[in-house]
Every structure is written in C-alpha cells, then in structure tokens.
mmCIF file of N, CA and C and ligand atoms in Angstrom:
data_model
loop_
_atom_site.group_PDB
_atom_site.id
_atom_site.type_symbol
_atom_site.label_atom_id
_atom_site.label_comp_id
_atom_site.label_asym_id
_atom_site.label_seq_id
_atom_site.Cartn_x
_atom_site.Cartn_y
_atom_site.Cartn_z
ATOM 1 N N MET A 1 73.640 67.496 91.353
ATOM 2 C CA MET A 1 75.103 67.353 91.396
ATOM 3 C C MET A 1 75.760 68.734 91.500
ATOM 4 N N PRO A 2 76.718 68.911 92.394
ATOM 5 C CA PRO A 2 77.414 70.199 92.472
ATOM 6 C C PRO A 2 78.040 70.553 91.120
ATOM 7 N N GLY A 3 77.921 71.814 90.747
ATOM 8 C CA GLY A 3 78.524 72.276 89.495
ATOM 9 C C GLY A 3 77.659 72.097 88.272
ATOM 10 N N GLU A 4 76.562 71.340 88.403
ATOM 11 C CA GLU A 4 75.684 71.107 87.243
ATOM 12 C C GLU A 4 74.908 72.381 86.893
ATOM 13 N N PRO A 5 74.560 72.571 85.602
ATOM 14 C CA PRO A 5 73.767 73.743 85.221
ATOM 15 C C PRO A 5 72.445 73.788 85.978
ATOM 16 N N GLN A 6 72.033 75.008 86.321
ATOM 17 C CA GLN A 6 70.760 75.217 87.020
ATOM 18 C C GLN A 6 69.773 75.860 86.045
ATOM 19 N N ALA A 7 68.587 75.300 85.957
ATOM 20 C CA ALA A 7 67.614 75.739 84.947
ATOM 21 C C ALA A 7 67.224 77.205 85.113
ATOM 22 N N ASP A 8 67.244 77.687 86.360
ATOM 23 C CA ASP A 8 66.773 79.053 86.611
ATOM 24 C C ASP A 8 67.929 80.048 86.735
ATOM 25 N N CYS A 9 69.118 79.677 86.255
ATOM 26 C CA CYS A 9 70.296 80.539 86.454
ATOM 27 C C CYS A 9 70.635 81.298 85.169
ATOM 28 N N LEU A 10 70.605 82.631 85.283
ATOM 29 C CA LEU A 10 70.906 83.501 84.145
ATOM 30 C C LEU A 10 72.280 83.205 83.546
ATOM 31 N N PHE A 11 73.297 83.046 84.393
ATOM 32 C CA PHE A 11 74.650 82.875 83.857
ATOM 33 C C PHE A 11 74.850 81.479 83.273
ATOM 34 N N CYS A 12 74.170 80.448 83.803
ATOM 35 C CA CYS A 12 74.207 79.141 83.131
ATOM 36 C C CYS A 12 73.625 79.279 81.725
ATOM 37 N N LYS A 13 72.584 80.102 81.586
ATOM 38 C CA LYS A 13 71.968 80.291 80.265
ATOM 39 C C LYS A 13 72.929 81.012 79.319
ATOM 40 N N ILE A 14 73.712 81.949 79.838
ATOM 41 C CA ILE A 14 74.715 82.613 78.995
ATOM 42 C C ILE A 14 75.785 81.601 78.580
ATOM 43 N N VAL A 15 76.222 80.756 79.506
ATOM 44 C CA VAL A 15 77.215 79.709 79.170
ATOM 45 C C VAL A 15 76.674 78.820 78.057
ATOM 46 N N GLU A 16 75.394 78.503 78.128
ATOM 47 C CA GLU A 16 74.803 77.570 77.160
ATOM 48 C C GLU A 16 74.322 78.261 75.891
ATOM 49 N N GLY A 17 74.489 79.601 75.819
ATOM 50 C CA GLY A 17 74.095 80.324 74.613
ATOM 51 C C GLY A 17 72.606 80.553 74.487
ATOM 52 N N GLN A 18 71.868 80.356 75.581
ATOM 53 C CA GLN A 18 70.404 80.538 75.535
ATOM 54 C C GLN A 18 70.008 81.991 75.721
ATOM 55 N N ILE A 19 70.924 82.788 76.289
ATOM 56 C CA ILE A 19 70.717 84.238 76.445
ATOM 57 C C ILE A 19 71.938 84.910 75.828
ATOM 58 N N PRO A 20 71.724 85.945 74.992
ATOM 59 C CA PRO A 20 72.876 86.581 74.358
ATOM 60 C C PRO A 20 73.708 87.389 75.350
ATOM 61 N N ALA A 21 74.983 87.497 75.052
ATOM 62 C CA ALA A 21 75.883 88.338 75.846
ATOM 63 C C ALA A 21 77.009 88.776 74.924
ATOM 64 N N THR A 22 77.637 89.877 75.297
ATOM 65 C CA THR A 22 78.786 90.355 74.530
ATOM 66 C C THR A 22 80.022 89.661 75.088
ATOM 67 N N ILE A 23 80.337 88.518 74.509
ATOM 68 C CA ILE A 23 81.428 87.680 75.023
ATOM 69 C C ILE A 23 82.757 88.223 74.515
ATOM 70 N N VAL A 24 83.698 88.423 75.433
ATOM 71 C CA VAL A 24 85.017 88.937 75.052
ATOM 72 C C VAL A 24 86.086 87.847 75.077
ATOM 73 N N ARG A 25 85.882 86.805 75.872
ATOM 74 C CA ARG A 25 86.819 85.680 75.910
ATOM 75 C C ARG A 25 86.069 84.424 76.332
ATOM 76 N N GLU A 26 86.582 83.295 75.857
ATOM 77 C CA GLU A 26 86.055 82.017 76.329
ATOM 78 C C GLU A 26 87.221 81.058 76.439
ATOM 79 N N SER A 27 87.238 80.244 77.497
ATOM 80 C CA SER A 27 88.232 79.172 77.629
ATOM 81 C C SER A 27 87.477 77.876 77.864
ATOM 82 N N ASP A 28 88.199 76.789 78.051
ATOM 83 C CA ASP A 28 87.539 75.506 78.307
ATOM 84 C C ASP A 28 86.644 75.578 79.538
ATOM 85 N N THR A 29 87.037 76.409 80.502
ATOM 86 C CA THR A 29 86.347 76.395 81.796
ATOM 87 C C THR A 29 85.637 77.702 82.147
ATOM 88 N N THR A 30 85.846 78.764 81.350
ATOM 89 C CA THR A 30 85.322 80.086 81.719
ATOM 90 C C THR A 30 84.737 80.808 80.513
ATOM 91 N N VAL A 31 83.891 81.811 80.819
ATOM 92 C CA VAL A 31 83.402 82.749 79.812
ATOM 93 C C VAL A 31 83.537 84.151 80.407
ATOM 94 N N ALA A 32 83.942 85.116 79.578
ATOM 95 C CA ALA A 32 84.034 86.519 80.000
ATOM 96 C C ALA A 32 83.160 87.341 79.068
ATOM 97 N N PHE A 33 82.303 88.183 79.646
ATOM 98 C CA PHE A 33 81.379 88.995 78.838
ATOM 99 C C PHE A 33 81.163 90.344 79.512
ATOM 100 N N ARG A 34 80.718 91.318 78.708
ATOM 101 C CA ARG A 34 80.533 92.673 79.241
ATOM 102 C C ARG A 34 79.283 92.732 80.118
ATOM 103 N N ASP A 35 79.440 93.441 81.247
ATOM 104 C CA ASP A 35 78.306 93.629 82.142
ATOM 105 C C ASP A 35 77.259 94.484 81.442
ATOM 106 N N ILE A 36 75.990 94.095 81.572
ATOM 107 C CA ILE A 36 74.898 94.790 80.895
ATOM 108 C C ILE A 36 74.665 96.182 81.490
ATOM 109 N N ASN A 37 75.156 96.421 82.693
ATOM 110 C CA ASN A 37 74.963 97.701 83.393
ATOM 111 C C ASN A 37 76.321 98.177 83.908
ATOM 112 N N PRO A 38 77.194 98.618 82.971
ATOM 113 C CA PRO A 38 78.598 98.850 83.351
ATOM 114 C C PRO A 38 78.770 99.983 84.371
ATOM 115 N N GLN A 39 79.655 99.733 85.319
ATOM 116 C CA GLN A 39 79.964 100.693 86.378
ATOM 117 C C GLN A 39 81.301 101.385 86.148
ATOM 118 N N ALA A 40 81.951 101.087 85.043
ATOM 119 C CA ALA A 40 83.239 101.686 84.691
ATOM 120 C C ALA A 40 83.417 101.496 83.186
ATOM 121 N N PRO A 41 84.337 102.248 82.563
ATOM 122 C CA PRO A 41 84.540 102.098 81.115
ATOM 123 C C PRO A 41 84.794 100.643 80.704
ATOM 124 N N THR A 42 85.584 99.926 81.503
ATOM 125 C CA THR A 42 85.667 98.469 81.329
ATOM 126 C C THR A 42 84.966 97.814 82.505
ATOM 127 N N HIS A 43 83.967 97.016 82.210
ATOM 128 C CA HIS A 43 83.278 96.231 83.250
ATOM 129 C C HIS A 43 82.909 94.893 82.620
ATOM 130 N N VAL A 44 83.763 93.917 82.894
ATOM 131 C CA VAL A 44 83.612 92.582 82.311
ATOM 132 C C VAL A 44 83.396 91.589 83.454
ATOM 133 N N LEU A 45 82.525 90.638 83.227
ATOM 134 C CA LEU A 45 82.302 89.553 84.186
ATOM 135 C C LEU A 45 83.011 88.302 83.688
ATOM 136 N N VAL A 46 83.769 87.661 84.572
ATOM 137 C CA VAL A 46 84.397 86.382 84.243
ATOM 138 C C VAL A 46 83.714 85.320 85.098
ATOM 139 N N ILE A 47 83.154 84.317 84.429
ATOM 140 C CA ILE A 47 82.418 83.284 85.165
ATOM 141 C C ILE A 47 82.977 81.901 84.826
ATOM 142 N N PRO A 48 82.883 80.989 85.793
ATOM 143 C CA PRO A 48 83.183 79.587 85.466
ATOM 144 C C PRO A 48 81.994 79.008 84.706
ATOM 145 N N LYS A 49 82.262 78.046 83.837
ATOM 146 C CA LYS A 49 81.142 77.386 83.141
ATOM 147 C C LYS A 49 80.329 76.523 84.104
ATOM 148 N N VAL A 50 80.972 75.992 85.122
ATOM 149 C CA VAL A 50 80.249 75.217 86.129
ATOM 150 C C VAL A 50 79.508 76.157 87.068
ATOM 151 N N HIS A 51 78.404 75.651 87.620
ATOM 152 C CA HIS A 51 77.564 76.473 88.493
ATOM 153 C C HIS A 51 77.914 76.254 89.963
ATOM 154 N N TYR A 52 78.395 77.324 90.610
ATOM 155 C CA TYR A 52 78.508 77.376 92.071
ATOM 156 C C TYR A 52 77.976 78.720 92.512
ATOM 157 N N ARG A 53 77.424 78.785 93.697
ATOM 158 C CA ARG A 53 76.653 79.972 94.086
ATOM 159 C C ARG A 53 77.528 81.205 94.316
ATOM 160 N N ASP A 54 78.789 80.980 94.665
ATOM 161 C CA ASP A 54 79.675 82.135 94.852
ATOM 162 C C ASP A 54 81.124 81.681 94.704
ATOM 163 N N ALA A 55 82.019 82.651 94.757
ATOM 164 C CA ALA A 55 83.434 82.367 94.484
ATOM 165 C C ALA A 55 84.023 81.403 95.512
ATOM 166 N N ALA A 56 83.605 81.528 96.764
ATOM 167 C CA ALA A 56 84.164 80.657 97.803
ATOM 168 C C ALA A 56 83.729 79.211 97.582
ATOM 169 N N ALA A 57 82.477 79.008 97.205
ATOM 170 C CA ALA A 57 81.997 77.645 96.932
ATOM 171 C C ALA A 57 82.740 77.064 95.730
ATOM 172 N N LEU A 58 82.986 77.903 94.718
ATOM 173 C CA LEU A 58 83.767 77.449 93.559
ATOM 174 C C LEU A 58 85.173 77.034 93.989
ATOM 175 N N ALA A 59 85.824 77.886 94.774
ATOM 176 C CA ALA A 59 87.208 77.607 95.183
ATOM 177 C C ALA A 59 87.302 76.336 96.016
ATOM 178 N N ALA A 60 86.285 76.096 96.864
ATOM 179 C CA ALA A 60 86.292 74.895 97.704
ATOM 180 C C ALA A 60 86.134 73.635 96.859
ATOM 181 N N ALA A 61 85.269 73.707 95.849
ATOM 182 C CA ALA A 61 84.953 72.507 95.065
ATOM 183 C C ALA A 61 85.889 72.315 93.875
ATOM 184 N N GLU A 62 86.290 73.421 93.263
ATOM 185 C CA GLU A 62 87.052 73.370 92.004
ATOM 186 C C GLU A 62 88.159 74.421 92.030
ATOM 187 N N PRO A 63 89.187 74.204 92.857
ATOM 188 C CA PRO A 63 90.215 75.248 92.992
ATOM 189 C C PRO A 63 90.937 75.569 91.694
ATOM 190 N N THR A 64 91.085 74.594 90.824
ATOM 191 C CA THR A 64 91.777 74.869 89.559
ATOM 192 C C THR A 64 90.955 75.822 88.701
ATOM 193 N N ILE A 65 89.635 75.629 88.707
ATOM 194 C CA ILE A 65 88.769 76.516 87.913
ATOM 195 C C ILE A 65 88.701 77.903 88.549
ATOM 196 N N ALA A 66 88.736 77.966 89.883
ATOM 197 C CA ALA A 66 88.790 79.276 90.536
ATOM 198 C C ALA A 66 90.047 80.032 90.090
ATOM 199 N N ALA A 67 91.146 79.318 89.973
ATOM 200 C CA ALA A 67 92.382 79.954 89.486
ATOM 201 C C ALA A 67 92.230 80.366 88.024
ATOM 202 N N ASP A 68 91.525 79.562 87.241
ATOM 203 C CA ASP A 68 91.276 79.933 85.834
ATOM 204 C C ASP A 68 90.539 81.270 85.763
ATOM 205 N N VAL A 69 89.552 81.458 86.652
ATOM 206 C CA VAL A 69 88.777 82.707 86.656
ATOM 207 C C VAL A 69 89.713 83.893 86.904
ATOM 208 N N LEU A 70 90.616 83.732 87.867
ATOM 209 C CA LEU A 70 91.543 84.836 88.171
ATOM 210 C C LEU A 70 92.488 85.094 87.010
ATOM 211 N N ARG A 71 92.978 84.020 86.390
ATOM 212 C CA ARG A 71 93.903 84.207 85.265
ATOM 213 C C ARG A 71 93.191 84.863 84.084
ATOM 214 N N GLU A 72 91.957 84.470 83.842
ATOM 215 C CA GLU A 72 91.190 85.092 82.750
ATOM 216 C C GLU A 72 90.914 86.567 83.065
ATOM 217 N N ALA A 73 90.679 86.879 84.324
ATOM 218 C CA ALA A 73 90.467 88.282 84.702
ATOM 219 C C ALA A 73 91.707 89.108 84.358
ATOM 220 N N GLN A 74 92.869 88.574 84.658
ATOM 221 C CA GLN A 74 94.129 89.252 84.308
ATOM 222 C C GLN A 74 94.239 89.431 82.794
ATOM 223 N N THR A 75 93.877 88.411 82.039
ATOM 224 C CA THR A 75 93.979 88.495 80.575
ATOM 225 C C THR A 75 93.009 89.534 80.026
ATOM 226 N N VAL A 76 91.802 89.586 80.580
ATOM 227 C CA VAL A 76 90.851 90.628 80.178
ATOM 228 C C VAL A 76 91.473 92.008 80.439
ATOM 229 N N ALA A 77 92.029 92.189 81.634
ATOM 230 C CA ALA A 77 92.640 93.486 81.966
ATOM 231 C C ALA A 77 93.748 93.827 80.978
ATOM 232 N N ASP A 78 94.567 92.849 80.619
ATOM 233 C CA ASP A 78 95.643 93.086 79.648
ATOM 234 C C ASP A 78 95.063 93.471 78.290
ATOM 235 N N GLU A 79 94.063 92.740 77.843
ATOM 236 C CA GLU A 79 93.479 93.014 76.522
ATOM 237 C C GLU A 79 92.801 94.381 76.482
ATOM 238 N N GLU A 80 92.265 94.809 77.628
ATOM 239 C CA GLU A 80 91.607 96.118 77.701
ATOM 240 C C GLU A 80 92.617 97.233 78.002
ATOM 241 N N LYS A 81 93.901 96.838 78.119
ATOM 242 C CA LYS A 81 94.996 97.780 78.358
ATOM 243 C C LYS A 81 94.789 98.572 79.661
ATOM 244 N N LEU A 82 94.377 97.879 80.692
ATOM 245 C CA LEU A 82 94.157 98.513 81.991
ATOM 246 C C LEU A 82 95.460 98.477 82.786
ATOM 247 N N GLU A 83 95.939 99.663 83.180
ATOM 248 C CA GLU A 83 97.139 99.696 84.019
ATOM 249 C C GLU A 83 96.794 99.246 85.434
ATOM 250 N N SER A 84 95.639 99.711 85.916
ATOM 251 C CA SER A 84 95.145 99.328 87.239
ATOM 252 C C SER A 84 93.705 98.878 87.068
ATOM 253 N N TYR A 85 93.311 97.975 87.884
ATOM 254 C CA TYR A 85 91.941 97.481 87.785
ATOM 255 C C TYR A 85 91.561 96.831 89.099
ATOM 256 N N ARG A 86 90.296 96.523 89.224
ATOM 257 C CA ARG A 86 89.813 95.883 90.439
ATOM 258 C C ARG A 86 89.038 94.627 90.078
ATOM 259 N N ILE A 87 89.313 93.541 90.809
ATOM 260 C CA ILE A 87 88.541 92.307 90.688
ATOM 261 C C ILE A 87 87.658 92.223 91.922
ATOM 262 N N VAL A 88 86.349 92.106 91.705
ATOM 263 C CA VAL A 88 85.384 92.095 92.813
ATOM 264 C C VAL A 88 84.552 90.816 92.752
ATOM 265 N N PHE A 89 84.427 90.172 93.901
ATOM 266 C CA PHE A 89 83.492 89.048 94.045
ATOM 267 C C PHE A 89 82.460 89.443 95.096
ATOM 268 N N ASN A 90 81.356 90.043 94.698
ATOM 269 C CA ASN A 90 80.300 90.312 95.665
ATOM 270 C C ASN A 90 79.789 88.972 96.190
ATOM 271 N N THR A 91 79.754 88.838 97.498
ATOM 272 C CA THR A 91 79.375 87.558 98.100
ATOM 273 C C THR A 91 78.311 87.806 99.158
ATOM 274 N N GLY A 92 77.085 87.389 98.842
ATOM 275 C CA GLY A 92 75.958 87.613 99.750
ATOM 276 C C GLY A 92 75.159 88.841 99.361
ATOM 277 N N ALA A 93 73.862 88.784 99.651
ATOM 278 C CA ALA A 93 72.959 89.862 99.247
ATOM 279 C C ALA A 93 73.375 91.204 99.849
ATOM 280 N N GLY A 94 73.872 91.184 101.094
ATOM 281 C CA GLY A 94 74.261 92.424 101.751
ATOM 282 C C GLY A 94 75.450 93.103 101.102
ATOM 283 N N ALA A 95 76.206 92.354 100.320
ATOM 284 C CA ALA A 95 77.354 92.911 99.587
ATOM 285 C C ALA A 95 76.996 93.200 98.137
ATOM 286 N N GLY A 96 75.725 93.029 97.787
ATOM 287 C CA GLY A 96 75.289 93.383 96.437
ATOM 288 C C GLY A 96 75.216 92.218 95.464
ATOM 289 N N GLN A 97 75.419 90.979 95.950
ATOM 290 C CA GLN A 97 75.308 89.848 95.017
ATOM 291 C C GLN A 97 73.849 89.656 94.614
ATOM 292 N N THR A 98 73.615 89.626 93.304
ATOM 293 C CA THR A 98 72.258 89.459 92.775
ATOM 294 C C THR A 98 72.135 88.231 91.886
ATOM 295 N N VAL A 99 73.260 87.740 91.377
ATOM 296 C CA VAL A 99 73.244 86.540 90.532
ATOM 297 C C VAL A 99 74.025 85.468 91.278
ATOM 298 N N TRP A 100 73.384 84.313 91.475
ATOM 299 C CA TRP A 100 73.926 83.291 92.377
ATOM 300 C C TRP A 100 74.680 82.221 91.592
ATOM 301 N N HIS A 101 75.523 82.723 90.691
ATOM 302 C CA HIS A 101 76.484 81.909 89.937
ATOM 303 C C HIS A 101 77.789 82.678 90.039
ATOM 304 N N ALA A 102 78.822 82.047 90.568
ATOM 305 C CA ALA A 102 80.081 82.737 90.853
ATOM 306 C C ALA A 102 80.523 83.594 89.674
ATOM 307 N N HIS A 103 80.972 84.809 89.965
ATOM 308 C CA HIS A 103 81.462 85.693 88.901
ATOM 309 C C HIS A 103 82.419 86.712 89.479
ATOM 310 N N ALA A 104 83.458 87.002 88.703
ATOM 311 C CA ALA A 104 84.386 88.078 89.029
ATOM 312 C C ALA A 104 84.023 89.291 88.188
ATOM 313 N N HIS A 105 83.862 90.444 88.843
ATOM 314 C CA HIS A 105 83.766 91.704 88.121
ATOM 315 C C HIS A 105 85.192 92.197 87.870
ATOM 316 N N VAL A 106 85.501 92.564 86.637
ATOM 317 C CA VAL A 106 86.776 93.222 86.317
ATOM 318 C C VAL A 106 86.430 94.655 85.934
ATOM 319 N N LEU A 107 86.879 95.589 86.758
ATOM 320 C CA LEU A 107 86.509 97.002 86.608
ATOM 321 C C LEU A 107 87.754 97.836 86.396
ATOM 322 N N GLY A 108 87.711 98.737 85.420
ATOM 323 C CA GLY A 108 88.847 99.623 85.198
ATOM 324 C C GLY A 108 88.528 100.671 84.158
ATOM 325 N N GLY A 109 89.537 101.494 83.885
ATOM 326 C CA GLY A 109 89.360 102.548 82.895
ATOM 327 C C GLY A 109 88.983 103.879 83.512
ATOM 328 N N ARG A 110 88.881 103.923 84.827
ATOM 329 C CA ARG A 110 88.673 105.174 85.554
ATOM 330 C C ARG A 110 89.324 105.013 86.923
ATOM 331 N N GLY A 111 89.460 106.108 87.644
ATOM 332 C CA GLY A 111 89.960 106.023 89.011
ATOM 333 C C GLY A 111 88.988 105.238 89.868
ATOM 334 N N LEU A 112 89.517 104.384 90.744
ATOM 335 C CA LEU A 112 88.669 103.552 91.606
ATOM 336 C C LEU A 112 88.971 103.909 93.052
ATOM 337 N N GLU A 113 87.966 104.351 93.762
ATOM 338 C CA GLU A 113 88.181 104.803 95.134
ATOM 339 C C GLU A 113 88.360 103.622 96.079
ATOM 340 N N TRP A 114 89.100 103.905 97.138
ATOM 341 C CA TRP A 114 89.264 102.932 98.210
ATOM 342 C C TRP A 114 89.072 103.631 99.535
ATOM 343 N N PRO A 115 88.263 103.137 100.466
ATOM 344 C CA PRO A 115 87.522 101.895 100.370
ATOM 345 C C PRO A 115 86.319 102.022 99.443
ATOM 346 N N PRO A 116 85.878 100.889 98.865
ATOM 347 C CA PRO A 116 84.706 100.931 98.006
ATOM 348 C C PRO A 116 83.448 101.160 98.836
ATOM 349 N N GLY A 117 82.374 101.543 98.178
ATOM 350 C CA GLY A 117 81.127 101.825 98.891
ATOM 351 C C GLY A 117 80.410 100.548 99.307
HETATM 352 P P1 AMP B 1 76.329 90.884 91.328
HETATM 353 O O1 AMP B 1 75.394 92.019 91.657
HETATM 354 O O2 AMP B 1 77.691 90.965 91.933
HETATM 355 O O3 AMP B 1 75.639 89.543 91.566
HETATM 356 O O4 AMP B 1 76.622 91.010 89.763
HETATM 357 C C1 AMP B 1 75.702 90.624 88.785
HETATM 358 C C2 AMP B 1 76.007 91.462 87.583
HETATM 359 O O5 AMP B 1 75.401 90.862 86.471
HETATM 360 C C3 AMP B 1 75.469 92.897 87.666
HETATM 361 O O6 AMP B 1 76.557 93.812 87.565
HETATM 362 C C4 AMP B 1 74.523 92.982 86.471
HETATM 363 O O7 AMP B 1 74.562 94.239 85.831
HETATM 364 C C5 AMP B 1 75.036 91.873 85.565
HETATM 365 N N1 AMP B 1 74.068 91.306 84.657
HETATM 366 C C6 AMP B 1 72.790 90.949 84.929
HETATM 367 N N2 AMP B 1 72.212 90.426 83.833
HETATM 368 C C7 AMP B 1 73.143 90.442 82.843
HETATM 369 C C8 AMP B 1 73.153 90.034 81.480
HETATM 370 N N3 AMP B 1 72.088 89.491 80.883
HETATM 371 N N4 AMP B 1 74.289 90.220 80.758
HETATM 372 C C9 AMP B 1 75.373 90.781 81.337
HETATM 373 N N5 AMP B 1 75.426 91.171 82.631
HETATM 374 C C10 AMP B 1 74.326 91.012 83.373
HETATM 375 ZN ZN1 ZN B 2 74.578 79.034 86.971
#
C-alpha cells in the first residue's frame, strides 16, 4: 500500500522508534530530528510519518502532508532562530539522495552559497 512503512527503511524505523534520533519536533503527521552528519550549525531533517520515496511522490499522493512538512520546516527555523535558511529536497541519486523516504533538509546558522554545489 502506498505510504505504508517499509521494513528496510531507516526513516520509517526512526518514525517507529526502532532507531534512536535526536528529535526536535513531532506532529501528527511529521517528525523532525537532527541530521547525524550536519552540514551547517543547524541541520534538521523533517520527514512525513508516511513512507514515500521522495518529496514529489509525497506531494502527489498526500498534498496536505507535504504542506505539513513545509510548515514544520518553518517552525524548526523559527525555533532555531534562523534569520535565513535553506530547505532542500535532494531528489534522485545524482542529486545526492541516499535515503528513499521523503525528507526536507533545513539548513542554517551560517552563510549559504548560491548556486549550491
Ligand atoms: P539525502 O542524502 O538527501 O538522502 O539525506 C539523507 C540524510 O540523512 C543525510 O544528510 C544523512 O546524514 C542523514 N542520516 C542518515 N542516517 C541518519 C540517522 N540515523 N539519523 C539522522 N540522520 C541520518
Ligand atoms: Zn520510510
């Protein structure tokens, strides 16, 4: 079933509490936790509790939850007191996606170059 937990998915395991994470926020539909390999002073991942392989698949199937992810990203940025920040959805291996459960990176706390690498 689309959206169902996947046994081999790291982020489904974090949602289910089977793998520890430094959780900073949780809502009915999302979890936000610190990235284990931070690329900026603030580097938080916001994920939907439902499993979709990337942000576009999530938005197509569950647009309300996709909006929840964006709203939670904003709340994380506010709580971390970030004046400017970047929300990144790596999509596809060539763009650096390594975990196939939709997630937003919230990055801030340092200058962020544009264009990104
Ligand atoms: P991506 O490369 O866009 O798929 O992002 C996956 C992110 O998940 C990377 O930034 C990893 O550092 C992060 N990550 C992998 N395993 C964990 C974990 N157990 N807890 C927190 N973050 C993780
Ligand atoms: Zn998953």
